[in-house]
CSV table of C-alpha atoms in Angstrom, one decimal:
chain,number,residue,atom,x,y,z
A,1,MET,CA,78.6,-17.3,-152.8
A,2,LYS,CA,79.2,-19.5,-149.8
A,3,GLN,CA,82.8,-19.4,-148.5
A,4,PRO,CA,84.6,-22.7,-147.9
A,5,THR,CA,85.0,-23.4,-144.2
A,6,SER,CA,86.2,-27.1,-144.1
A,7,PRO,CA,88.8,-29.1,-146.0
A,8,ALA,CA,86.0,-30.9,-147.9
A,9,ASP,CA,84.7,-27.5,-149.1
A,10,TYR,CA,88.2,-26.5,-150.2
A,11,LEU,CA,88.6,-29.7,-152.2
A,12,SER,CA,85.2,-29.3,-153.8
A,13,VAL,CA,86.0,-25.7,-154.9
A,14,TRP,CA,89.4,-26.9,-156.2
A,15,PHE,CA,88.0,-29.8,-158.2
A,16,SER,CA,85.3,-27.6,-159.7
A,17,ASN,CA,87.8,-25.0,-160.8
A,18,TYR,CA,90.7,-27.3,-161.7
A,19,GLU,CA,91.5,-27.7,-165.4
A,20,PRO,CA,94.6,-29.6,-166.6
A,21,SER,CA,96.9,-27.4,-168.6
A,22,ASP,CA,97.8,-30.2,-171.0
A,23,LYS,CA,95.0,-32.7,-171.3
A,24,LEU,CA,96.9,-35.0,-173.6
A,25,LEU,CA,99.9,-35.2,-171.2
A,26,HIS,CA,97.6,-35.8,-168.2
A,27,THR,CA,95.7,-38.4,-170.2
A,28,ARG,CA,98.9,-40.4,-171.0
A,29,LEU,CA,100.2,-40.1,-167.4
A,30,ALA,CA,96.9,-41.2,-165.9
A,31,PHE,CA,96.6,-44.2,-168.3
A,32,LEU,CA,100.2,-45.3,-167.6
A,33,MET,CA,99.7,-44.9,-163.9
A,34,SER,CA,96.5,-47.0,-164.0
A,35,LEU,CA,98.4,-49.7,-166.0
A,36,LEU,CA,101.3,-49.7,-163.5
A,37,PHE,CA,99.1,-49.9,-160.4
A,38,LEU,CA,97.0,-52.7,-162.0
A,39,TYR,CA,100.1,-54.7,-163.0
A,40,THR,CA,101.5,-54.3,-159.4
A,41,ALA,CA,98.2,-55.6,-158.0
A,42,LEU,CA,98.3,-58.6,-160.2
A,43,ALA,CA,102.0,-59.1,-159.4
A,44,VAL,CA,101.3,-59.2,-155.7
A,45,GLU,CA,98.5,-61.6,-156.2
A,46,LYS,CA,100.0,-63.9,-158.8
A,47,SER,CA,103.8,-64.1,-158.5
A,48,ARG,CA,105.1,-61.8,-155.7
A,49,THR,CA,107.5,-60.4,-158.3
A,50,TRP,CA,107.5,-56.9,-159.8
A,51,PHE,CA,109.3,-56.9,-163.2
A,52,SER,CA,111.6,-59.7,-161.9
A,53,LEU,CA,112.1,-58.1,-158.5
A,54,ASP,CA,110.9,-60.0,-155.4
A,55,LEU,CA,108.1,-58.2,-153.5
A,56,PRO,CA,108.3,-58.3,-149.7
A,57,PHE,CA,104.5,-58.5,-149.3
A,58,ASP,CA,101.6,-60.7,-150.6
A,59,SER,CA,98.7,-59.6,-148.4
A,60,PRO,CA,95.3,-59.2,-150.1
A,61,ILE,CA,95.2,-55.8,-148.5
A,62,PHE,CA,97.9,-54.6,-150.8
A,63,VAL,CA,96.2,-56.1,-153.8
A,64,ASN,CA,93.1,-54.1,-153.1
A,65,ILE,CA,95.0,-51.0,-152.4
A,66,PHE,CA,96.8,-51.1,-155.8
A,67,ILE,CA,93.5,-52.0,-157.6
A,68,LEU,CA,91.9,-49.0,-155.9
A,69,LEU,CA,94.8,-46.7,-157.0
A,70,SER,CA,94.5,-48.1,-160.6
A,71,ILE,CA,90.7,-47.3,-160.6
A,72,LEU,CA,91.3,-43.8,-159.3
A,73,SER,CA,94.0,-43.2,-162.0
A,74,PHE,CA,91.6,-44.5,-164.6
A,75,SER,CA,88.8,-42.4,-163.2
A,76,TYR,CA,90.9,-39.3,-163.6
A,77,LEU,CA,90.5,-39.8,-167.3
A,78,GLY,CA,86.8,-39.3,-166.9
A,79,TYR,CA,87.4,-36.2,-164.8
A,80,ILE,CA,89.6,-34.7,-167.5
A,81,TYR,CA,86.9,-35.1,-170.2
A,82,ARG,CA,83.9,-34.7,-167.8
A,83,ASP,CA,82.3,-32.1,-170.1
A,84,ASN,CA,81.8,-34.7,-172.8
A,85,LEU,CA,81.4,-37.9,-170.7
A,86,PHE,CA,79.2,-36.9,-167.8
A,87,ASN,CA,77.1,-34.1,-169.3
A,88,THR,CA,73.9,-36.1,-169.4
A,89,ASN,CA,72.4,-39.1,-167.5
A,90,VAL,CA,72.6,-41.3,-170.6
A,91,ASN,CA,76.3,-40.4,-171.1
A,92,VAL,CA,77.0,-41.1,-167.5
A,93,LEU,CA,75.6,-44.6,-167.8
A,94,ILE,CA,77.4,-45.2,-171.1
A,95,THR,CA,80.7,-43.9,-169.7
A,96,LEU,CA,80.6,-46.0,-166.6
A,97,LEU,CA,79.7,-49.1,-168.6
A,98,CYS,CA,82.5,-48.5,-171.1
A,99,PHE,CA,85.0,-47.8,-168.3
A,100,TYR,CA,84.1,-51.1,-166.7
A,101,ILE,CA,84.5,-53.0,-169.9
A,102,ILE,CA,87.8,-51.4,-170.8
A,103,PHE,CA,89.2,-51.8,-167.3
A,104,LYS,CA,88.3,-55.5,-167.2
A,105,PHE,CA,89.7,-56.0,-170.7
A,106,ILE,CA,93.0,-54.3,-169.7
A,107,GLU,CA,93.1,-56.4,-166.5
A,108,GLY,CA,92.7,-59.6,-168.5
A,109,THR,CA,95.3,-58.6,-171.0
A,110,ILE,CA,97.9,-57.8,-168.4
A,111,ASN,CA,97.2,-61.0,-166.6
A,112,PHE,CA,97.6,-63.0,-169.8
A,113,ILE,CA,100.7,-61.3,-171.1
A,114,PHE,CA,102.7,-61.1,-167.9
A,115,PHE,CA,101.5,-64.0,-165.7
A,116,SER,CA,99.5,-66.7,-167.6
A,117,ALA,CA,101.2,-66.9,-171.1
A,118,ASN,CA,104.2,-69.1,-171.7
A,119,TRP,CA,106.4,-67.0,-174.0
A,120,ASP,CA,109.1,-69.6,-174.3
A,121,VAL,CA,107.4,-70.8,-177.5
A,122,ILE,CA,108.4,-67.4,-179.0
A,123,TRP,CA,111.9,-67.1,-177.5
A,124,VAL,CA,112.9,-70.6,-178.5
A,125,ASN,CA,111.6,-70.2,-182.1
A,126,ARG,CA,112.4,-66.6,-182.7
A,127,ARG,CA,114.5,-67.4,-185.8
A,128,MET,CA,111.8,-69.6,-187.3
A,129,ILE,CA,109.2,-66.8,-186.9
A,130,ALA,CA,111.6,-64.3,-188.4
A,131,VAL,CA,113.0,-66.3,-191.4
A,132,GLY,CA,111.2,-69.6,-191.6
A,133,PRO,CA,112.1,-73.2,-191.2
A,134,TYR,CA,114.7,-73.5,-193.9
A,135,PHE,CA,117.0,-70.7,-192.7
A,136,THR,CA,116.6,-72.0,-189.1
A,137,SER,CA,117.7,-75.5,-190.0
A,138,HIS,CA,120.4,-74.2,-192.4
A,139,GLY,CA,122.0,-71.5,-190.2
A,140,GLU,CA,124.9,-70.9,-192.5
A,141,GLU,CA,122.4,-69.6,-195.2
A,142,ILE,CA,121.3,-66.7,-193.0
A,143,ALA,CA,124.3,-64.7,-194.2
A,144,ARG,CA,122.4,-64.2,-197.4
A,145,LEU,CA,119.7,-62.2,-195.6
A,146,TRP,CA,122.0,-59.6,-194.1
A,147,PRO,CA,122.8,-57.6,-197.3
A,148,ALA,CA,119.1,-57.0,-197.6
A,149,VAL,CA,119.0,-55.7,-194.0
A,150,TYR,CA,122.0,-53.4,-194.6
A,151,MET,CA,120.4,-51.9,-197.7
A,152,MET,CA,117.1,-51.4,-195.9
A,153,ALA,CA,118.9,-49.6,-193.1
A,154,ILE,CA,120.6,-47.2,-195.5
A,155,LEU,CA,117.4,-46.5,-197.4
A,156,LEU,CA,115.5,-45.9,-194.1
A,157,GLY,CA,118.2,-43.5,-192.8
A,158,CYS,CA,118.4,-41.6,-196.0
A,159,GLY,CA,114.7,-41.4,-196.4
A,160,TYR,CA,114.1,-39.9,-192.9
A,161,GLY,CA,117.2,-37.7,-193.1
A,162,SER,CA,115.9,-36.0,-196.2
A,163,LEU,CA,112.5,-35.0,-194.7
A,164,GLY,CA,114.0,-31.9,-193.0
A,165,GLU,CA,112.6,-32.7,-189.6
A,166,LYS,CA,114.2,-32.5,-186.2
A,167,GLN,CA,116.8,-35.2,-185.5
A,168,LYS,CA,115.0,-36.4,-182.3
A,169,ASN,CA,112.0,-37.3,-184.4
A,170,PHE,CA,114.0,-40.1,-185.9
A,171,LEU,CA,116.8,-40.8,-183.4
A,172,ILE,CA,114.5,-41.4,-180.3
A,173,PRO,CA,112.0,-43.9,-181.9
A,174,PHE,CA,114.7,-45.7,-183.9
A,175,THR,CA,116.9,-46.1,-180.8
A,176,LEU,CA,113.9,-47.6,-179.0
A,177,PHE,CA,113.3,-49.9,-182.0
A,178,ALA,CA,117.0,-50.9,-182.0
A,179,PHE,CA,116.8,-51.7,-178.3
A,180,CYS,CA,113.8,-53.9,-178.8
A,181,LEU,CA,115.6,-55.8,-181.6
A,182,VAL,CA,118.7,-56.3,-179.5
A,183,LEU,CA,116.6,-57.5,-176.6
A,184,GLY,CA,114.7,-59.9,-178.9
A,185,ALA,CA,117.9,-61.3,-180.4
A,186,THR,CA,119.7,-61.8,-177.0
A,187,TYR,CA,117.1,-62.5,-174.4
A,188,ASN,CA,116.6,-65.9,-172.9
A,189,ILE,CA,119.2,-67.7,-175.0
A,190,ARG,CA,119.2,-71.4,-174.1
A,191,PRO,CA,122.3,-73.6,-173.5
A,192,GLU,CA,123.8,-75.1,-176.6
A,193,GLY,CA,122.4,-78.4,-177.6
A,194,THR,CA,119.0,-78.1,-175.9
A,195,ASN,CA,116.9,-77.1,-178.9
A,196,SER,CA,116.4,-74.5,-181.5
A,197,GLY,CA,116.4,-71.8,-178.8
A,198,HIS,CA,120.2,-71.8,-179.0
A,199,TYR,CA,122.1,-70.0,-181.7
A,200,ASP,CA,125.3,-67.9,-181.9
A,201,TYR,CA,123.8,-64.6,-180.9
A,202,THR,CA,127.2,-62.8,-180.8
A,203,LEU,CA,127.4,-62.8,-184.6
A,204,THR,CA,123.8,-61.7,-184.8
A,205,LEU,CA,124.4,-58.9,-182.3
A,206,GLN,CA,127.5,-57.7,-184.3
A,207,ARG,CA,125.5,-57.6,-187.5
A,208,LEU,CA,122.6,-55.8,-185.8
A,209,LEU,CA,125.0,-53.2,-184.4
A,210,PHE,CA,126.5,-52.7,-187.8
A,211,THR,CA,123.0,-52.3,-189.2
A,212,PHE,CA,122.2,-49.6,-186.6
A,213,PHE,CA,125.4,-47.8,-187.4
A,214,LEU,CA,124.5,-47.7,-191.1
A,215,ALA,CA,121.1,-46.3,-190.3
A,216,TYR,CA,122.4,-43.7,-187.9
A,217,ALA,CA,125.3,-42.7,-190.3
A,218,SER,CA,123.1,-42.4,-193.4
A,219,PHE,CA,120.5,-40.4,-191.4
A,220,LEU,CA,122.9,-37.9,-190.0
A,221,PHE,CA,124.8,-37.5,-193.3
A,222,THR,CA,121.5,-37.0,-195.3
A,223,HIS,CA,120.0,-34.7,-192.6
A,224,GLN,CA,123.1,-32.5,-192.6
A,225,ARG,CA,123.2,-32.4,-196.4
A,226,TYR,CA,119.5,-31.7,-197.1
A,227,LYS,CA,118.2,-29.8,-194.0
A,228,ASN,CA,118.7,-26.4,-195.8
A,229,ALA,CA,118.5,-27.7,-199.4
A,230,GLU,CA,116.2,-26.4,-202.1
A,231,GLU,CA,113.0,-28.3,-202.8
A,232,TYR,CA,114.1,-29.5,-206.2
A,233,GLU,CA,117.2,-31.0,-204.7
A,234,VAL,CA,115.2,-32.9,-202.1
A,235,LYS,CA,112.8,-34.2,-204.8
A,236,PHE,CA,115.7,-35.3,-207.0
A,237,PHE,CA,117.2,-37.1,-204.1
A,238,HIS,CA,113.8,-38.8,-203.4
A,239,GLN,CA,113.8,-40.0,-207.0
A,240,ILE,CA,117.3,-41.5,-206.5
A,241,LEU,CA,116.0,-43.2,-203.3
A,242,SER,CA,113.1,-44.7,-205.2
A,243,ALA,CA,115.3,-46.1,-207.9
A,244,GLY,CA,117.7,-47.3,-205.2
A,245,ALA,CA,114.8,-49.1,-203.5
A,246,VAL,CA,114.0,-51.0,-206.7
A,247,LEU,CA,117.6,-51.8,-207.3
A,248,ALA,CA,117.9,-53.0,-203.7
A,249,PHE,CA,115.0,-55.3,-204.2
A,250,ILE,CA,116.6,-56.9,-207.3
A,251,LEU,CA,119.9,-57.2,-205.4
A,252,ILE,CA,118.1,-58.9,-202.5
A,253,LEU,CA,116.7,-61.6,-204.9
A,254,TYR,CA,120.2,-62.0,-206.4
A,255,PHE,CA,121.9,-62.5,-203.0
A,256,LEU,CA,119.4,-65.0,-202.0
A,257,ASP,CA,119.4,-67.1,-205.1
A,258,ARG,CA,123.0,-66.8,-206.2
A,259,THR,CA,125.5,-69.8,-206.2
A,260,VAL,CA,128.2,-69.5,-203.6
A,261,ASP,CA,131.2,-71.9,-203.5
A,262,GLY,CA,129.5,-74.3,-205.8
A,263,GLU,CA,126.4,-74.5,-203.7
A,264,GLU,CA,123.0,-73.4,-205.1
A,265,GLY,CA,121.2,-70.5,-203.7
A,266,VAL,CA,118.0,-70.5,-201.6
A,267,SER,CA,115.0,-70.8,-204.0
A,268,PRO,CA,112.0,-68.6,-203.2
A,269,GLY,CA,110.0,-71.7,-202.3
A,270,GLU,CA,112.3,-72.1,-199.2
A,271,TRP,CA,111.8,-68.6,-198.0
A,272,GLY,CA,109.6,-68.1,-194.9
A,273,GLY,CA,108.7,-66.3,-191.8
A,274,LEU,CA,108.1,-62.5,-191.5
A,275,PHE,CA,110.9,-62.0,-194.0
A,276,LEU,CA,108.6,-63.7,-196.7
A,277,ASN,CA,105.7,-61.5,-195.7
A,278,PHE,CA,107.8,-58.4,-196.1
A,279,ILE,CA,109.0,-59.5,-199.5
A,280,LEU,CA,105.5,-60.3,-200.7
A,281,ALA,CA,104.0,-57.1,-199.4
A,282,SER,CA,106.9,-54.9,-200.8
A,283,ALA,CA,106.8,-56.5,-204.2
A,284,ALA,CA,103.0,-56.5,-204.5
A,285,ILE,CA,102.8,-52.8,-203.4
A,286,VAL,CA,105.3,-51.6,-206.0
A,287,LEU,CA,104.0,-53.8,-208.8
A,288,GLY,CA,100.4,-53.3,-207.8
A,289,PHE,CA,100.8,-49.5,-208.0
A,290,GLY,CA,102.1,-49.8,-211.6
A,291,VAL,CA,99.3,-52.1,-212.5
A,292,GLY,CA,96.8,-49.7,-210.9
A,293,VAL,CA,98.0,-46.7,-212.8
A,294,ILE,CA,97.9,-48.5,-216.1
A,295,LEU,CA,94.4,-49.9,-215.5
A,296,ALA,CA,93.1,-46.6,-214.2
A,297,PHE,CA,94.2,-44.6,-217.3
A,298,GLY,CA,93.2,-47.5,-219.5
A,299,ARG,CA,89.7,-47.6,-218.2
A,300,ARG,CA,89.3,-43.9,-218.8
A,301,SER,CA,90.8,-44.1,-222.3
A,302,PRO,CA,88.4,-43.1,-225.1
A,303,LEU,CA,89.8,-46.0,-227.2
A,304,PRO,CA,87.9,-49.3,-226.7
A,305,LEU,CA,91.1,-51.1,-227.4
A,306,PHE,CA,92.3,-50.0,-223.9
A,307,SER,CA,89.1,-49.3,-222.0
A,308,TRP,CA,87.3,-52.6,-222.6
A,309,PRO,CA,90.2,-54.9,-221.5
A,310,SER,CA,91.0,-52.7,-218.5
A,311,THR,CA,87.4,-52.7,-217.4
A,312,ALA,CA,87.1,-56.5,-217.9
A,313,ILE,CA,90.3,-57.1,-215.9
A,314,ILE,CA,89.2,-54.8,-213.0
A,315,GLU,CA,85.7,-56.2,-212.7
A,316,THR,CA,86.7,-59.8,-213.1
A,317,VAL,CA,89.4,-59.6,-210.4
A,318,ARG,CA,87.3,-57.6,-208.0
A,319,SER,CA,84.4,-60.0,-208.3
A,320,GLY,CA,86.3,-62.8,-206.6
A,321,PRO,CA,87.8,-63.1,-203.1
A,322,LEU,CA,91.6,-63.0,-202.7
A,323,VAL,CA,91.6,-66.6,-201.4
A,324,ALA,CA,90.1,-67.9,-204.6
A,325,TRP,CA,92.7,-66.1,-206.7
A,326,LEU,CA,95.5,-67.5,-204.5
A,327,PHE,CA,94.3,-71.0,-205.1
A,328,ILE,CA,94.2,-70.2,-208.8
A,329,ALA,CA,97.8,-69.1,-208.6
A,330,TYR,CA,98.7,-72.3,-206.8
A,331,ILE,CA,96.7,-74.7,-209.0
A,332,LEU,CA,96.0,-73.2,-212.5
A,333,LEU,CA,98.7,-70.6,-213.0
A,334,PRO,CA,101.6,-73.1,-213.4
A,335,ASP,CA,100.0,-74.6,-216.5
A,336,VAL,CA,99.3,-71.2,-218.0
A,337,LEU,CA,102.9,-69.9,-217.4
A,338,MET,CA,104.7,-73.1,-218.1
A,339,PRO,CA,105.5,-72.5,-221.8
A,340,VAL,CA,107.0,-69.1,-220.9
A,341,TRP,CA,108.1,-69.2,-217.3
A,342,ASP,CA,108.5,-72.0,-214.8
A,343,ALA,CA,107.4,-69.7,-211.9
A,344,ASP,CA,107.7,-71.0,-208.3
A,345,ARG,CA,104.8,-70.6,-205.9
A,346,VAL,CA,106.2,-67.4,-204.3
A,347,SER,CA,106.5,-65.7,-207.7
A,348,ARG,CA,103.0,-66.7,-208.6
A,349,THR,CA,101.7,-65.4,-205.3
A,350,ILE,CA,103.4,-62.1,-206.0
A,351,LEU,CA,101.8,-61.9,-209.4
A,352,ILE,CA,98.3,-62.5,-208.0
A,353,LEU,CA,98.7,-60.1,-205.0
A,354,SER,CA,100.0,-57.4,-207.4
A,355,LEU,CA,97.1,-57.9,-209.8
A,356,PHE,CA,94.5,-58.0,-207.0
A,357,SER,CA,95.9,-54.9,-205.3
A,358,GLY,CA,96.3,-53.1,-208.6
A,359,CYS,CA,92.7,-53.6,-209.6
A,360,TYR,CA,91.4,-52.0,-206.3
A,361,LEU,CA,94.0,-49.3,-206.6
A,362,ALA,CA,92.9,-48.6,-210.2
A,363,GLU,CA,89.4,-47.7,-208.9
A,364,ILE,CA,90.9,-45.5,-206.2
A,365,LEU,CA,93.0,-43.6,-208.7
A,366,ARG,CA,90.1,-43.4,-211.2
A,367,GLY,CA,88.1,-41.5,-208.5
A,368,GLY,CA,91.1,-39.2,-207.9
A,369,ILE,CA,91.6,-38.6,-211.7
A,370,GLN,CA,87.9,-37.7,-212.1
A,371,ALA,CA,88.3,-35.2,-209.2
A,372,VAL,CA,91.0,-33.3,-211.0
A,373,PRO,CA,89.5,-30.2,-212.7
A,374,ALA,CA,89.3,-30.4,-216.4
A,375,GLY,CA,91.1,-27.0,-216.6
A,376,GLN,CA,94.3,-28.7,-215.4
A,377,ARG,CA,94.4,-30.9,-218.5
A,378,GLU,CA,93.6,-28.0,-220.8
A,379,ALA,CA,96.3,-25.8,-219.3
A,380,ALA,CA,98.8,-28.6,-219.7
A,381,LEU,CA,97.9,-29.2,-223.3
A,382,SER,CA,98.1,-25.4,-224.0
A,383,LEU,CA,101.6,-25.4,-222.7
A,384,GLY,CA,102.6,-28.0,-225.3
A,385,LEU,CA,102.7,-31.1,-223.1
A,386,SER,CA,101.7,-34.4,-224.7
A,387,ASP,CA,98.9,-36.6,-223.4
A,388,ASN,CA,101.4,-38.9,-221.7
A,389,GLN,CA,103.2,-36.0,-220.1
A,390,THR,CA,100.0,-34.5,-219.0
A,391,ASN,CA,98.8,-37.7,-217.4
A,392,MET,CA,102.1,-38.5,-215.6
A,393,LEU,CA,103.2,-35.0,-214.6
A,394,ILE,CA,99.9,-33.2,-214.0
A,395,ILE,CA,96.9,-35.5,-213.6
A,396,LEU,CA,98.5,-38.5,-211.7
A,397,PRO,CA,100.2,-36.5,-208.9
A,398,GLN,CA,97.0,-34.6,-208.1
A,399,ALA,CA,95.0,-37.8,-208.2
A,400,VAL,CA,97.5,-39.5,-205.8
A,401,ARG,CA,97.4,-36.4,-203.5
A,402,VAL,CA,93.6,-36.5,-203.3
A,403,THR,CA,93.4,-40.3,-202.7
A,404,MET,CA,96.4,-40.7,-200.5
A,405,PRO,CA,94.4,-42.0,-197.4
A,406,ALA,CA,92.7,-44.6,-199.5
A,407,ILE,CA,95.9,-45.7,-201.2
A,408,VAL,CA,97.6,-46.2,-197.9
A,409,SER,CA,94.6,-48.1,-196.6
A,410,ASN,CA,94.9,-50.4,-199.7
A,411,MET,CA,98.6,-50.9,-198.9
A,412,ILE,CA,97.8,-51.8,-195.3
A,413,GLY,CA,95.2,-54.2,-196.4
A,414,LEU,CA,97.6,-55.8,-198.8
A,415,TRP,CA,100.2,-56.2,-196.0
A,416,LYS,CA,97.6,-58.0,-193.8
A,417,ASP,CA,96.5,-60.1,-196.8
A,418,THR,CA,99.9,-61.7,-197.1
A,419,SER,CA,98.9,-63.8,-194.1
A,420,LEU,CA,96.5,-65.7,-196.3
A,421,ILE,CA,99.3,-67.5,-198.1
A,422,HIS,CA,99.6,-69.9,-195.2
A,423,LEU,CA,96.5,-71.6,-196.8
A,424,LEU,CA,98.8,-72.6,-199.7
A,425,GLY,CA,101.3,-74.3,-197.3
A,426,ILE,CA,103.9,-71.5,-197.7
A,427,HIS,CA,105.8,-71.1,-194.4
A,428,ASP,CA,105.0,-67.5,-193.7
A,429,ALA,CA,104.8,-66.1,-190.2
A,430,PHE,CA,101.2,-67.3,-189.6
A,431,GLN,CA,102.0,-70.8,-190.9
A,432,VAL,CA,105.0,-71.0,-188.6
A,433,ALA,CA,102.8,-69.8,-185.7
A,434,LYS,CA,100.3,-72.6,-186.4
A,435,VAL,CA,103.1,-75.2,-186.5
A,436,LEU,CA,105.0,-74.1,-183.3
A,437,PRO,CA,102.4,-75.5,-180.8
A,438,ALA,CA,103.0,-79.0,-182.3
A,439,GLN,CA,106.4,-79.1,-180.6
A,440,TRP,CA,106.2,-81.5,-177.7
A,441,GLU,CA,107.3,-78.9,-175.0
A,442,PHE,CA,104.9,-76.3,-176.4
A,443,THR,CA,101.8,-78.4,-177.1
A,444,GLY,CA,98.7,-76.3,-177.3
A,445,LEU,CA,100.3,-72.9,-177.0
A,446,TYR,CA,98.3,-71.5,-179.9
A,447,PRO,CA,97.3,-68.2,-178.3
A,448,GLU,CA,100.8,-67.1,-177.5
A,449,ALA,CA,102.2,-67.9,-181.0
A,450,LEU,CA,99.2,-66.4,-182.9
A,451,LEU,CA,98.9,-63.4,-180.7
A,452,PHE,CA,102.6,-62.5,-181.1
A,453,VAL,CA,102.5,-62.7,-184.9
A,454,GLY,CA,99.3,-60.8,-185.0
A,455,MET,CA,100.9,-58.0,-182.9
A,456,ILE,CA,103.8,-57.8,-185.4
A,457,PHE,CA,101.3,-57.3,-188.2
A,458,TRP,CA,99.4,-54.7,-186.2
A,459,ILE,CA,102.6,-52.8,-185.4
A,460,VAL,CA,103.6,-52.6,-189.1
A,461,SER,CA,100.1,-51.6,-190.0
A,462,PHE,CA,100.1,-48.9,-187.4
A,463,TYR,CA,103.5,-47.7,-188.6
A,464,LEU,CA,102.2,-47.4,-192.2
A,465,SER,CA,99.2,-45.5,-190.9
A,466,LYS,CA,101.5,-43.0,-189.1
A,467,ILE,CA,103.5,-42.5,-192.3
A,468,SER,CA,100.2,-41.8,-194.1
A,469,GLN,CA,99.3,-39.1,-191.5
A,470,ARG,CA,102.7,-37.6,-192.0
A,471,ILE,CA,102.3,-37.4,-195.7
A,472,GLU,CA,98.8,-36.0,-195.4
A,473,ARG,CA,100.2,-33.2,-193.1
A,474,ASN,CA,103.0,-32.4,-195.6
A,475,LEU,CA,100.4,-32.2,-198.4
A,476,GLY,CA,98.1,-30.0,-196.4
A,477,LEU,CA,95.3,-32.6,-196.4
A,478,ARG,CA,94.6,-32.7,-192.6
A,479,ASN,CA,92.9,-30.1,-190.5
A,480,GLU,CA,94.1,-31.1,-187.0
A,481,SER,CA,91.1,-29.9,-185.0
A,482,GLY,CA,87.9,-31.3,-183.6
A,483,GLY,CA,87.2,-34.9,-184.5
A,484,GLU,CA,90.4,-35.4,-186.5
A,485,MET,CA,92.6,-34.4,-183.6
A,486,THR,CA,90.6,-36.9,-181.4
């Protein structure tokens, strides 16, 4: 074997033998360094500011240097995974092409987000995006929303505290989330009287801090109480939390629509923004799960009295697109429900979303029910359990366990489907995003408004996906190796 005699030879030997001890850590660091160098290059070229700090240089030489450093950092990713990316000539060409496309996409994204976009359309209208036009123009009514936020914070803290995990797994992400909320509520407040960009952020900040206190306190108390508790105690507490969540939803509707000091409450037709999307998704997920369970067992029933109507409902609803059913809820459903219930358009939308989601969920659960071994039912019946007890206590839990990924995918799809209600003129987040660029000082700023709302939907969907992965790990449904780890 030839001995190295020059610095180049030593580098060649080192690179051929070097293997990162923690590939995932090196991947994250290399990617972040590439983003940082690329941002710095664009900052030198575009604005001579680096995260609001003035840069003392603007020479094209520095731009090229930082771009080169970014490319080198990005190339290190290819070196880490060279055995898979550069093992054949075809893979080399595909890898280089993909790296170029990804690099240019990231460059364009950074350029748009930090240098080209005008985000004042978001900061000025942050309240309208969050709660809709009515609560923005009637600022005194926003107080009705805060009890809902307080109850959600308590439920969130109690839910995470009862999982028995390390405290840092909740405290660190939630603290970052709290910081982002505080920043979003207080950043770039405009002088009073200019436009809707002004509001009393001190009261909002106080309420946010109280919300964070409730979340932290409920988490720490629950974690201390249940970290060494028996499994049956934790399950019983989770049942209490589930009942509390349903009760909280009812109380939210009460606080919003109740009469205060002789003034009528805020009807559902006036709700809007992301708040309305959350309400629709939460209600439709809960009600849709109940509808799905009933239809799944109904379709498998040996009695035609139950199986035929269940099959007809499932196939009829699944045969039409959700948009068509939403227009049916908007146009035809009032005449159908009028003799019994004068339902507003938000309530009708919840009914249609629940039915639509429930029909798809019924087919998912039916597949899970069929996957349960027949011996499970026979064993339950031999122990003296009734048919209903067998279905609810033996069959359904196993079916849910098997189909958990598909169930969560259905929930994520339902959350994203709530954006379709803007077609009915309801002021949800996407409808607000479409209206904002009509303001005279933000004319034509559609990309900023739509991209921001789209990112909110993506973040919530990603969070639901991570919850699904956590549940799958706890149920032993994931083998974290090979492709799944990737």
